[in-house]
mmCIF file of C-alpha atoms (C1' of nucleotides) in Angstrom:
data_model
loop_
_atom_site.group_PDB
_atom_site.id
_atom_site.type_symbol
_atom_site.label_atom_id
_atom_site.label_comp_id
_atom_site.label_asym_id
_atom_site.label_seq_id
_atom_site.Cartn_x
_atom_site.Cartn_y
_atom_site.Cartn_z
ATOM 1 C CA MET B 1 -0.570 24.210 248.822
ATOM 2 C CA GLU B 2 2.481 22.433 247.394
ATOM 3 C CA LEU B 3 1.988 18.599 247.495
ATOM 4 C CA SER B 4 4.740 16.008 247.703
ATOM 5 C CA PRO B 5 5.109 13.420 244.944
ATOM 6 C CA THR B 6 3.819 10.946 247.502
ATOM 7 C CA ALA B 7 0.514 12.916 247.641
ATOM 8 C CA TYR B 8 0.191 12.450 243.854
ATOM 9 C CA VAL B 9 0.595 8.756 244.260
ATOM 10 C CA ILE B 10 -2.514 8.738 246.220
ATOM 11 C CA LEU B 11 -4.444 11.068 243.950
ATOM 12 C CA GLY B 12 -3.343 9.105 240.887
ATOM 13 C CA MET B 13 -4.609 5.763 242.413
ATOM 14 C CA LEU B 14 -7.814 7.362 243.528
ATOM 15 C CA ALA B 15 -8.250 8.555 239.894
ATOM 16 C CA TRP B 16 -8.505 4.945 238.849
ATOM 17 C CA ARG B 17 -11.212 4.069 241.494
ATOM 18 C CA PRO B 18 -12.051 4.787 245.021
ATOM 19 C CA MET B 19 -10.001 2.939 247.562
ATOM 20 C CA SER B 20 -9.023 2.493 251.301
ATOM 21 C CA GLY B 21 -5.656 3.434 252.677
ATOM 22 C CA TYR B 22 -4.948 -0.231 253.002
ATOM 23 C CA GLU B 23 -5.732 -0.855 249.346
ATOM 24 C CA ILE B 24 -3.583 2.037 248.232
ATOM 25 C CA LYS B 25 -0.638 0.610 250.160
ATOM 26 C CA ALA B 26 -1.129 -2.950 248.703
ATOM 27 C CA LEU B 27 -1.333 -1.347 245.223
ATOM 28 C CA VAL B 28 1.819 0.787 245.874
ATOM 29 C CA ASP B 29 3.665 -2.324 246.862
ATOM 30 C CA LYS B 30 2.737 -3.995 243.584
ATOM 31 C CA SER B 31 3.530 -1.113 241.348
ATOM 32 C CA THR B 32 5.085 2.292 242.155
ATOM 33 C CA ARG B 33 7.199 0.796 244.909
ATOM 34 C CA PHE B 34 10.101 0.220 242.476
ATOM 35 C CA PHE B 35 10.344 3.898 241.648
ATOM 36 C CA TRP B 36 8.354 5.495 244.478
ATOM 37 C CA ALA B 37 7.751 3.654 247.724
ATOM 38 C CA ALA B 38 5.279 4.700 250.464
ATOM 39 C CA SER B 39 4.627 3.448 253.888
ATOM 40 C CA TYR B 40 1.466 3.451 256.136
ATOM 41 C CA GLY B 41 3.097 6.115 258.124
ATOM 42 C CA GLN B 42 2.917 8.350 255.070
ATOM 43 C CA ILE B 43 -0.279 7.114 253.391
ATOM 44 C CA TYR B 44 -2.682 7.511 256.402
ATOM 45 C CA PRO B 45 -1.582 10.993 257.518
ATOM 46 C CA GLU B 46 -1.545 12.108 253.830
ATOM 47 C CA LEU B 47 -5.058 10.861 253.304
ATOM 48 C CA ARG B 48 -6.193 13.034 256.173
ATOM 49 C CA ARG B 49 -4.433 16.152 254.805
ATOM 50 C CA LEU B 50 -5.645 15.579 251.213
ATOM 51 C CA ALA B 51 -9.214 15.310 252.601
ATOM 52 C CA GLU B 52 -8.895 18.514 254.636
ATOM 53 C CA ALA B 53 -7.499 20.193 251.506
ATOM 54 C CA GLY B 54 -10.734 19.049 249.658
ATOM 55 C CA LEU B 55 -8.783 17.015 247.174
ATOM 56 C CA ILE B 56 -10.323 13.762 248.220
ATOM 57 C CA GLU B 57 -13.366 12.683 250.226
ATOM 58 C CA GLY B 58 -13.566 9.883 252.655
ATOM 59 C CA LYS B 59 -16.622 7.801 253.405
ATOM 60 C CA ALA B 60 -16.861 5.131 256.264
ATOM 61 C CA SER B 61 -17.738 1.880 254.469
ATOM 62 C CA PRO B 62 -17.316 -0.778 257.119
ATOM 63 C CA GLN B 63 -17.197 -4.450 255.878
ATOM 64 C CA GLY B 64 -19.336 -6.196 258.645
ATOM 65 C CA GLY B 65 -17.844 -5.098 262.006
ATOM 66 C CA ARG B 66 -14.599 -4.242 260.324
ATOM 67 C CA GLN B 67 -13.697 -0.628 260.027
ATOM 68 C CA ARG B 68 -13.025 0.747 256.614
ATOM 69 C CA ASN B 69 -12.746 4.140 254.982
ATOM 70 C CA VAL B 70 -12.919 4.491 251.337
ATOM 71 C CA TYR B 71 -11.650 7.653 249.680
ATOM 72 C CA ARG B 72 -12.535 9.112 246.344
ATOM 73 C CA LEU B 73 -11.118 11.934 244.165
ATOM 74 C CA THR B 74 -13.004 15.267 244.188
ATOM 75 C CA ARG B 75 -13.065 17.524 241.206
ATOM 76 C CA ALA B 76 -10.543 19.682 242.735
ATOM 77 C CA GLY B 77 -8.310 16.606 243.205
ATOM 78 C CA GLN B 78 -8.833 15.639 239.521
ATOM 79 C CA ARG B 79 -7.683 19.194 238.541
ATOM 80 C CA GLU B 80 -4.724 18.935 240.849
ATOM 81 C CA LEU B 81 -3.568 15.784 239.386
ATOM 82 C CA GLU B 82 -3.890 17.024 235.826
ATOM 83 C CA ALA B 83 -1.899 20.214 236.720
ATOM 84 C CA TRP B 84 0.828 18.116 238.080
ATOM 85 C CA LEU B 85 1.026 16.027 234.898
ATOM 86 C CA GLY B 86 1.509 19.269 232.880
ATOM 87 C CA VAL B 87 4.822 20.358 234.618
ATOM 88 C CA ASP B 88 8.211 18.728 234.340
ATOM 89 C CA ALA B 89 9.128 16.251 236.994
ATOM 90 C CA GLY B 90 11.425 17.343 239.907
ATOM 91 C CA VAL B 91 12.834 14.475 241.829
ATOM 92 C CA PHE B 92 15.023 11.918 240.314
ATOM 93 C CA GLU B 93 17.216 10.171 242.896
ATOM 94 C CA THR B 94 19.069 7.003 243.284
ATOM 95 C CA ARG B 95 20.575 5.427 246.438
ATOM 96 C CA ASP B 96 22.688 2.425 245.339
ATOM 97 C CA GLU B 97 24.884 0.981 248.075
ATOM 98 C CA GLY B 98 26.204 -1.684 245.746
ATOM 99 C CA LEU B 99 27.572 1.026 243.351
ATOM 100 C CA LEU B 100 29.036 2.682 246.360
ATOM 101 C CA LYS B 101 30.825 -0.545 247.263
ATOM 102 C CA LEU B 102 32.137 -0.921 243.845
ATOM 103 C CA PHE B 103 33.339 2.620 243.797
ATOM 104 C CA PHE B 104 35.338 2.199 247.036
ATOM 105 C CA ALA B 105 36.407 -1.369 246.155
ATOM 106 C CA GLU B 106 40.147 -0.441 245.888
ATOM 107 C CA ALA B 107 40.308 -0.854 249.671
ATOM 108 C CA GLY B 108 39.462 -4.576 249.225
ATOM 109 C CA GLY B 109 41.045 -5.422 245.924
ATOM 110 C CA THR B 110 39.591 -6.988 242.847
ATOM 111 C CA GLU B 111 37.768 -9.617 244.931
ATOM 112 C CA ALA B 112 35.813 -6.886 246.746
ATOM 113 C CA ALA B 113 34.778 -5.412 243.379
ATOM 114 C CA ILE B 114 33.671 -8.667 241.998
ATOM 115 C CA LEU B 115 31.757 -9.380 245.207
ATOM 116 C CA ALA B 116 29.930 -6.062 245.004
ATOM 117 C CA LEU B 117 29.166 -6.657 241.151
ATOM 118 C CA ASP B 118 27.830 -10.148 241.846
ATOM 119 C CA SER B 119 25.700 -9.051 244.709
ATOM 120 C CA LYS B 120 24.225 -6.074 242.627
ATOM 121 C CA ARG B 121 23.660 -8.460 239.653
ATOM 122 C CA ARG B 122 21.620 -10.857 241.974
ATOM 123 C CA GLU B 123 19.572 -7.960 243.394
ATOM 124 C CA HIS B 124 18.664 -6.894 239.835
ATOM 125 C CA GLU B 125 17.809 -10.482 238.722
ATOM 126 C CA ARG B 126 15.628 -10.713 241.804
ATOM 127 C CA THR B 127 13.776 -7.578 240.898
ATOM 128 C CA VAL B 128 13.235 -8.820 237.275
ATOM 129 C CA ALA B 129 11.712 -11.984 238.764
ATOM 130 C CA ARG B 130 9.409 -10.046 240.885
ATOM 131 C CA LEU B 131 8.275 -7.618 238.256
ATOM 132 C CA GLU B 132 7.683 -10.596 235.764
ATOM 133 C CA GLU B 133 5.606 -12.172 238.367
ATOM 134 C CA ILE B 134 3.568 -9.038 238.749
ATOM 135 C CA GLU B 135 3.305 -8.796 234.952
ATOM 136 C CA ALA B 136 2.000 -12.294 234.748
ATOM 137 C CA THR B 137 -0.489 -12.320 237.638
ATOM 138 C CA GLY B 138 -1.469 -8.607 238.009
ATOM 139 C CA LYS B 139 -2.352 -8.123 234.281
ATOM 140 C CA PRO B 140 -1.563 -4.362 234.236
ATOM 141 C CA GLU B 141 -2.460 -2.320 231.269
ATOM 142 C CA GLY B 142 -1.974 1.110 229.617
ATOM 143 C CA PHE B 143 0.871 3.451 230.828
ATOM 144 C CA ALA B 144 1.247 1.360 233.980
ATOM 145 C CA LEU B 145 2.225 -1.589 231.901
ATOM 146 C CA HIS B 146 4.776 0.468 229.961
ATOM 147 C CA VAL B 147 6.272 1.481 233.284
ATOM 148 C CA LEU B 148 6.350 -2.128 234.409
ATOM 149 C CA ARG B 149 8.242 -3.163 231.270
ATOM 150 C CA TYR B 150 10.580 -0.346 231.858
ATOM 151 C CA GLY B 151 11.283 -1.707 235.265
ATOM 152 C CA ILE B 152 11.893 -5.174 233.845
ATOM 153 C CA GLU B 153 14.144 -3.970 231.011
ATOM 154 C CA CYS B 154 16.197 -1.530 233.045
ATOM 155 C CA ASN B 155 16.797 -4.068 235.788
ATOM 156 C CA ARG B 156 17.854 -6.575 233.142
ATOM 157 C CA TRP B 157 20.215 -4.028 231.634
ATOM 158 C CA GLN B 158 21.751 -3.425 234.978
ATOM 159 C CA ALA B 159 22.229 -7.068 235.651
ATOM 160 C CA GLN B 160 23.917 -7.505 232.297
ATOM 161 C CA TRP B 161 26.179 -4.632 232.968
ATOM 162 C CA CYS B 162 27.315 -6.296 236.116
ATOM 163 C CA LYS B 163 28.011 -9.552 234.317
ATOM 164 C CA ARG B 164 29.904 -7.831 231.564
ATOM 165 C CA THR B 165 31.959 -5.608 233.926
ATOM 166 C CA MET B 166 32.635 -8.673 236.139
ATOM 167 C CA ARG B 167 34.187 -10.479 233.153
ATOM 168 C CA GLU B 168 36.178 -7.452 232.282
ATOM 169 C CA LEU B 169 37.595 -7.218 235.768
ATOM 170 C CA GLU B 170 38.442 -11.003 235.725
ATOM 171 C CA THR B 171 40.331 -10.697 232.467
ATOM 172 C CA GLU B 172 42.268 -7.682 233.573
ATOM 173 C CA ASP B 173 43.020 -9.244 236.775
ATOM 174 C CA SER B 174 44.329 -12.474 235.217
ATOM 175 C CA ASN B 175 46.341 -10.412 232.650
ATOM 176 C CA LEU B 176 47.944 -8.583 235.568
ATOM 177 C CA ARG B 177 48.783 -11.879 237.316
ATOM 178 C CA ARG B 178 50.217 -13.389 234.109
ATOM 179 C CA THR B 179 52.411 -10.394 233.340
ATOM 180 C CA ALA B 180 53.525 -9.947 237.016
ATOM 181 C CA MET S 1 28.240 0.672 266.039
ATOM 182 C CA GLU S 2 26.138 0.260 262.780
ATOM 183 C CA LEU S 3 27.147 2.992 260.436
ATOM 184 C CA SER S 4 25.036 4.369 257.575
ATOM 185 C CA PRO S 5 26.080 4.049 254.003
ATOM 186 C CA THR S 6 26.795 7.892 254.052
ATOM 187 C CA ALA S 7 29.418 7.149 256.844
ATOM 188 C CA TYR S 8 31.135 4.742 254.400
ATOM 189 C CA VAL S 9 31.203 7.546 251.749
ATOM 190 C CA ILE S 10 33.425 9.458 254.119
ATOM 191 C CA LEU S 11 35.557 6.415 255.183
ATOM 192 C CA GLY S 12 35.965 5.489 251.487
ATOM 193 C CA MET S 13 37.224 8.919 250.472
ATOM 194 C CA LEU S 14 39.546 9.131 253.412
ATOM 195 C CA ALA S 15 40.942 5.842 252.346
ATOM 196 C CA TRP S 16 42.185 7.594 249.277
ATOM 197 C CA ARG S 17 43.786 10.391 251.100
ATOM 198 C CA PRO S 18 43.229 12.683 254.068
ATOM 199 C CA MET S 19 40.804 15.464 253.308
ATOM 200 C CA SER S 20 38.588 18.267 254.948
ATOM 201 C CA GLY S 21 34.848 18.067 255.063
ATOM 202 C CA TYR S 22 34.731 20.699 252.414
ATOM 203 C CA GLU S 23 36.762 18.547 250.071
ATOM 204 C CA ILE S 24 34.747 15.549 250.835
ATOM 205 C CA LYS S 25 31.591 17.465 249.806
ATOM 206 C CA ALA S 26 33.229 18.774 246.547
ATOM 207 C CA LEU S 27 34.283 15.174 245.680
ATOM 208 C CA VAL S 28 30.833 13.728 246.464
ATOM 209 C CA ASP S 29 29.308 16.240 244.042
ATOM 210 C CA LYS S 30 31.515 15.151 241.320
ATOM 211 C CA SER S 31 31.339 11.389 241.941
ATOM 212 C CA THR S 32 28.990 9.486 244.278
ATOM 213 C CA ARG S 33 26.270 12.146 244.029
ATOM 214 C CA PHE S 34 24.641 10.385 241.207
ATOM 215 C CA PHE S 35 24.049 7.296 243.228
ATOM 216 C CA TRP S 36 24.608 8.456 246.771
ATOM 217 C CA ALA S 37 24.328 12.170 247.604
ATOM 218 C CA ALA S 38 25.346 13.873 250.870
ATOM 219 C CA SER S 39 25.031 17.422 252.082
ATOM 220 C CA TYR S 40 27.082 19.437 254.510
ATOM 221 C CA GLY S 41 24.403 18.883 257.091
ATOM 222 C CA GLN S 42 25.282 15.179 256.897
ATOM 223 C CA ILE S 43 29.046 15.294 256.479
ATOM 224 C CA TYR S 44 30.123 17.563 259.374
ATOM 225 C CA PRO S 45 28.232 15.871 262.034
ATOM 226 C CA GLU S 46 29.121 12.459 260.548
ATOM 227 C CA LEU S 47 32.878 13.498 260.655
ATOM 228 C CA ARG S 48 32.383 14.274 264.372
ATOM 229 C CA ARG S 49 30.779 10.966 265.057
ATOM 230 C CA LEU S 50 33.459 8.953 263.169
ATOM 231 C CA ALA S 51 36.225 10.674 264.965
ATOM 232 C CA GLU S 52 34.417 9.897 268.367
ATOM 233 C CA ALA S 53 34.172 6.378 267.235
ATOM 234 C CA GLY S 54 37.893 6.336 266.623
ATOM 235 C CA LEU S 55 37.427 5.435 262.862
ATOM 236 C CA ILE S 56 39.050 8.709 261.639
ATOM 237 C CA GLU S 57 41.225 11.402 263.197
ATOM 238 C CA GLY S 58 41.021 15.070 262.658
ATOM 239 C CA LYS S 59 43.829 17.644 262.824
ATOM 240 C CA ALA S 60 43.516 21.280 262.553
ATOM 241 C CA SER S 61 45.444 22.362 259.405
ATOM 242 C CA PRO S 62 44.743 26.020 258.826
ATOM 243 C CA GLN S 63 45.732 27.569 255.457
ATOM 244 C CA GLY S 64 46.873 30.918 256.602
ATOM 245 C CA GLY S 65 44.264 32.552 258.818
ATOM 246 C CA ARG S 66 41.615 30.165 257.199
ATOM 247 C CA GLN S 67 40.314 27.422 259.483
ATOM 248 C CA ARG S 68 40.593 23.826 258.135
ATOM 249 C CA ASN S 69 40.276 20.440 259.726
ATOM 250 C CA VAL S 70 41.897 17.573 257.763
ATOM 251 C CA TYR S 71 40.689 14.047 258.640
ATOM 252 C CA ARG S 72 42.558 10.724 258.022
ATOM 253 C CA LEU S 73 41.439 7.167 258.243
ATOM 254 C CA THR S 74 42.634 5.197 261.494
ATOM 255 C CA ARG S 75 43.406 1.396 261.345
ATOM 256 C CA ALA S 76 40.097 0.695 262.875
ATOM 257 C CA GLY S 77 38.401 2.823 260.118
ATOM 258 C CA GLN S 78 40.363 0.959 257.457
ATOM 259 C CA ARG S 79 39.129 -2.327 259.054
ATOM 260 C CA GLU S 80 35.552 -0.956 259.181
ATOM 261 C CA LEU S 81 35.651 -0.200 255.528
ATOM 262 C CA GLU S 82 36.959 -3.470 254.512
ATOM 263 C CA ALA S 83 34.407 -5.339 256.614
ATOM 264 C CA TRP S 84 31.695 -3.327 254.897
ATOM 265 C CA LEU S 85 33.023 -4.279 251.471
ATOM 266 C CA GLY S 86 32.644 -8.015 252.416
ATOM 267 C CA VAL S 87 28.927 -7.989 252.959
ATOM 268 C CA ASP S 88 26.049 -7.597 250.523
ATOM 269 C CA ALA S 89 24.686 -4.238 249.866
ATOM 270 C CA GLY S 90 21.407 -3.395 251.550
ATOM 271 C CA VAL S 91 19.985 -0.068 250.096
ATOM 272 C CA PHE S 92 18.840 0.081 246.520
ATOM 273 C CA GLU S 93 16.177 2.777 245.912
ATOM 274 C CA THR S 94 14.936 4.941 243.216
ATOM 275 C CA ARG S 95 12.646 7.918 243.406
ATOM 276 C CA ASP S 96 11.674 8.816 239.924
ATOM 277 C CA GLU S 97 8.815 11.335 239.672
ATOM 278 C CA GLY S 98 8.950 11.264 235.926
ATOM 279 C CA LEU S 99 8.082 7.604 235.952
ATOM 280 C CA LEU S 100 5.255 8.348 238.378
ATOM 281 C CA LYS S 101 3.844 10.890 235.980
ATOM 282 C CA LEU S 102 3.865 8.351 233.091
ATOM 283 C CA PHE S 103 2.300 5.795 235.485
ATOM 284 C CA PHE S 104 -0.636 8.079 236.174
ATOM 285 C CA ALA S 105 -0.689 9.695 232.732
ATOM 286 C CA GLU S 106 -4.108 8.232 231.811
ATOM 287 C CA ALA S 107 -5.746 11.252 233.767
ATOM 288 C CA GLY S 108 -4.070 13.532 231.169
ATOM 289 C CA GLY S 109 -4.270 11.377 228.020
ATOM 290 C CA THR S 110 -1.445 10.435 225.569
ATOM 291 C CA GLU S 111 -0.242 14.095 225.525
ATOM 292 C CA ALA S 112 0.578 13.777 229.325
ATOM 293 C CA ALA S 113 2.443 10.549 228.774
ATOM 294 C CA ILE S 114 4.497 12.011 225.925
ATOM 295 C CA LEU S 115 5.213 15.090 227.985
ATOM 296 C CA ALA S 116 6.522 12.866 230.909
ATOM 297 C CA LEU S 117 8.673 10.925 228.597
ATOM 298 C CA ASP S 118 10.090 13.812 226.932
ATOM 299 C CA SER S 119 10.866 15.474 230.196
ATOM 300 C CA LYS S 120 12.521 12.339 231.547
ATOM 301 C CA ARG S 121 14.549 11.866 228.329
ATOM 302 C CA ARG S 122 15.960 15.318 228.642
ATOM 303 C CA GLU S 123 16.813 14.839 232.265
ATOM 304 C CA HIS S 124 18.884 11.734 231.458
ATOM 305 C CA GLU S 125 20.486 13.415 228.555
ATOM 306 C CA ARG S 126 21.548 16.248 230.779
ATOM 307 C CA THR S 127 22.926 13.730 233.309
ATOM 308 C CA VAL S 128 24.950 12.031 230.508
ATOM 309 C CA ALA S 129 26.405 15.330 229.473
ATOM 310 C CA ARG S 130 27.469 16.030 233.037
ATOM 311 C CA LEU S 131 28.936 12.676 233.553
ATOM 312 C CA GLU S 132 30.888 12.840 230.312
ATOM 313 C CA GLU S 133 32.177 16.296 231.352
ATOM 314 C CA ILE S 134 33.419 14.728 234.463
ATOM 315 C CA GLU S 135 35.028 11.896 232.570
ATOM 316 C CA ALA S 136 36.855 14.271 230.460
ATOM 317 C CA THR S 137 38.039 16.758 233.026
ATOM 318 C CA GLY S 138 38.254 14.699 236.269
ATOM 319 C CA LYS S 139 40.353 11.831 234.837
ATOM 320 C CA PRO S 140 38.953 9.287 237.290
ATOM 321 C CA GLU S 141 40.539 5.834 237.371
ATOM 322 C CA GLY S 142 40.153 2.285 238.580
ATOM 323 C CA PHE S 143 36.711 1.192 239.928
ATOM 324 C CA ALA S 144 35.441 4.757 240.083
ATOM 325 C CA LEU S 145 35.883 5.119 236.337
ATOM 326 C CA HIS S 146 33.862 1.833 235.933
ATOM 327 C CA VAL S 147 31.162 3.352 238.058
ATOM 328 C CA LEU S 148 31.244 6.656 236.045
ATOM 329 C CA ARG S 149 30.838 4.698 232.745
ATOM 330 C CA TYR S 150 28.021 2.812 234.435
ATOM 331 C CA GLY S 151 26.378 6.116 234.983
ATOM 332 C CA ILE S 152 26.851 7.304 231.526
ATOM 333 C CA GLU S 153 25.647 4.105 229.817
ATOM 334 C CA CYS S 154 22.616 3.534 232.150
ATOM 335 C CA ASN S 155 21.485 7.139 231.679
ATOM 336 C CA ARG S 156 21.997 6.812 227.965
ATOM 337 C CA TRP S 157 19.892 3.541 228.045
ATOM 338 C CA GLN S 158 17.106 5.322 229.997
ATOM 339 C CA ALA S 159 17.056 8.277 227.376
ATOM 340 C CA GLN S 160 16.787 5.803 224.628
ATOM 341 C CA TRP S 161 14.013 3.973 226.249
ATOM 342 C CA CYS S 162 12.061 7.263 226.681
ATOM 343 C CA LYS S 163 12.598 7.860 222.878
ATOM 344 C CA ARG S 164 11.575 4.466 221.874
ATOM 345 C CA THR S 165 8.467 4.565 224.050
ATOM 346 C CA MET S 166 7.515 7.944 222.920
ATOM 347 C CA ARG S 167 7.519 6.637 219.352
ATOM 348 C CA GLU S 168 5.483 3.613 220.306
ATOM 349 C CA LEU S 169 2.767 5.853 221.895
ATOM 350 C CA GLU S 170 2.787 8.249 218.940
ATOM 351 C CA THR S 171 2.103 5.381 216.498
ATOM 352 C CA GLU S 172 -0.442 3.712 218.760
ATOM 353 C CA ASP S 173 -2.229 7.110 219.098
ATOM 354 C CA SER S 174 -2.343 7.859 215.360
ATOM 355 C CA ASN S 175 -3.587 4.329 214.666
ATOM 356 C CA LEU S 176 -6.324 4.867 217.054
ATOM 357 C CA ARG S 177 -7.224 8.319 215.509
ATOM 358 C CA ARG S 178 -7.073 6.694 212.024
ATOM 359 C CA THR S 179 -9.407 3.854 212.908
ATOM 360 C CA ALA S 180 -11.765 5.918 214.993
ATOM 361 C "C1'" DG I 1 -7.835 -22.386 267.967
ATOM 362 C "C1'" DG I 2 -4.133 -20.482 265.222
ATOM 363 C "C1'" DT I 3 -2.630 -18.196 261.191
ATOM 364 C "C1'" DT I 4 -3.186 -15.036 257.701
ATOM 365 C "C1'" DG I 5 -5.341 -11.134 255.782
ATOM 366 C "C1'" DC I 6 -8.043 -6.803 256.177
ATOM 367 C "C1'" DA I 7 -7.989 -2.460 258.353
ATOM 368 C "C1'" DT I 8 -6.402 1.937 260.818
ATOM 369 C "C1'" DG I 9 -3.470 4.557 262.948
ATOM 370 C "C1'" DT I 10 0.480 6.789 265.893
ATOM 371 C "C1'" DA I 11 5.185 7.733 267.960
ATOM 372 C "C1'" DA I 12 9.813 7.711 267.792
ATOM 373 C "C1'" DA I 13 13.678 7.573 265.375
ATOM 374 C "C1'" DA I 14 16.424 8.172 261.454
ATOM 375 C "C1'" DC I 15 17.566 10.315 257.483
ATOM 376 C "C1'" DG I 16 18.208 14.265 254.620
ATOM 377 C "C1'" DT I 17 17.733 19.146 252.650
ATOM 378 C "C1'" DT I 18 17.733 24.004 252.933
ATOM 379 C "C1'" DA I 19 18.769 28.017 254.496
ATOM 380 C "C1'" DC I 20 21.405 30.584 257.298
ATOM 381 C "C1'" DA I 21 25.538 32.513 259.769
ATOM 382 C "C1'" DT I 22 30.267 33.545 259.670
ATOM 383 C "C1'" DG I 23 34.688 34.706 257.931
ATOM 384 C "C1'" DA I 24 39.246 34.310 255.211
ATOM 385 C "C1'" DT I 25 41.530 34.127 250.738
ATOM 386 C "C1'" DT I 26 41.887 34.212 245.823
ATOM 387 C "C1'" DT I 27 40.599 35.786 241.472
ATOM 388 C "C1'" DT I 28 38.839 39.070 238.241
ATOM 389 C "C1'" DA N 1 36.138 46.390 244.975
ATOM 390 C "C1'" DA N 2 33.345 42.631 243.981
ATOM 391 C "C1'" DA N 3 32.714 37.951 243.115
ATOM 392 C "C1'" DA N 4 34.049 33.401 243.572
ATOM 393 C "C1'" DT N 5 36.010 29.931 246.314
ATOM 394 C "C1'" DC N 6 37.570 27.820 250.644
ATOM 395 C "C1'" DA N 7 35.888 26.579 254.975
ATOM 396 C "C1'" DT N 8 32.985 25.181 259.094
ATOM 397 C "C1'" DG N 9 29.025 24.492 261.172
ATOM 398 C "C1'" DT N 10 23.820 24.574 262.899
ATOM 399 C "C1'" DA N 11 18.799 24.919 263.169
ATOM 400 C "C1'" DA N 12 14.642 24.241 261.266
ATOM 401 C "C1'" DC N 13 12.071 21.772 258.389
ATOM 402 C "C1'" DG N 14 10.465 17.935 255.878
ATOM 403 C "C1'" DT N 15 10.431 13.140 254.722
ATOM 404 C "C1'" DT N 16 10.432 8.288 255.606
ATOM 405 C "C1'" DT N 17 10.957 4.118 258.087
ATOM 406 C "C1'" DT N 18 10.115 1.107 261.858
ATOM 407 C "C1'" DA N 19 7.865 -0.491 265.439
ATOM 408 C "C1'" DC N 20 4.056 -0.768 267.947
ATOM 409 C "C1'" DA N 21 -0.996 -0.924 269.138
ATOM 410 C "C1'" DT N 22 -5.554 -2.629 268.139
ATOM 411 C "C1'" DG N 23 -9.150 -5.491 266.528
ATOM 412 C "C1'" DC N 24 -12.322 -8.071 263.151
ATOM 413 C "C1'" DA N 25 -12.900 -11.721 259.736
ATOM 414 C "C1'" DA N 26 -11.814 -15.648 256.967
ATOM 415 C "C1'" DC N 27 -9.725 -20.001 256.317
ATOM 416 C "C1'" DC N 28 -7.543 -24.166 257.680
#
DNA sequence: GGTTGCATGTAAAACGTTACATGATTTT
DNA sequence: AAAATCATGTAACGTTTTACATGCAACC
């Protein structure tokens, strides 16, 4: 049947408690988004596929006149999730345009490199701030909390690296100017 | 005209020196691949588009009877690259299935979490080894070397985090067992 | 009465990977 | 003679984003 990691995001969240697609999306945006994003355009069709495969079950649960489908994990879905946990992860990918700019910064001189580093630093600091806000307001627990702290620490590390490397480049650059 | 970051990978490499699509792909695999991957299926069509847009120029340069098209950056391409360096980066994304498994590890208990952490740790250690090999054999320099070192240090940090967190979980777990 | 939030969904486009097809040259 | 490397390209497939369309409910 071969499910995508995005499918396991859904199975994993439904293992916590039954939820609607809308709730799943909201939760994703407050949690997995930083290492596995998902849009409505993925979530709703995937819910349908998973239901067809018998891994989840949907039930219409309107709130007043407002449409609502709540899904829950079936036993087969629970087994599928556990099996996935037992095998090594496949995907690990990064797309970092800031690093790309630094990599090619020769074409714009040291100023371009410093610009790229400063922009990347600010990006990571913004992420740290957002994750800290989630930690403070969302009160996550268990392994999810460990993952959240990873996000905070890793982004902090990256921001620090940018600062450190910026200082290095500035020193190198002023040394060059002095000796030139 | 709105180019994708992948297009700038090509422009950036051609700013170093003229190259064929094949060479670009080989270089990508030894450098940007760790923060911006690109396949032949992207590179060859993109070369054609960039040439049509006048940002690069291709010239047939067969080696014996072996077909070969070498591209070089035009002045317009150089300007385009410099303009891109001047604005803040857009894309920063991570897809980390290992973190996803840790995040949902409740469904498999502490063993599942430790499995995920150990697998992720090994993945980062393999990456460090590959990057160190590139550093030793490829002799990169300038900003590219800074980026390579970033890759090494960041993956090392991530491997360390996995180790540390594994230890934490093991201690917590044995404490629970002891007091239970 | 307007904005925000809850709620579901699709269609088109963009992006990216994989597998395939082809063929020359160089190395073992 | 086989295997690896150089070299170009496409087609099919899968993934992901974006924009759009719709409508109820709650709050201000």
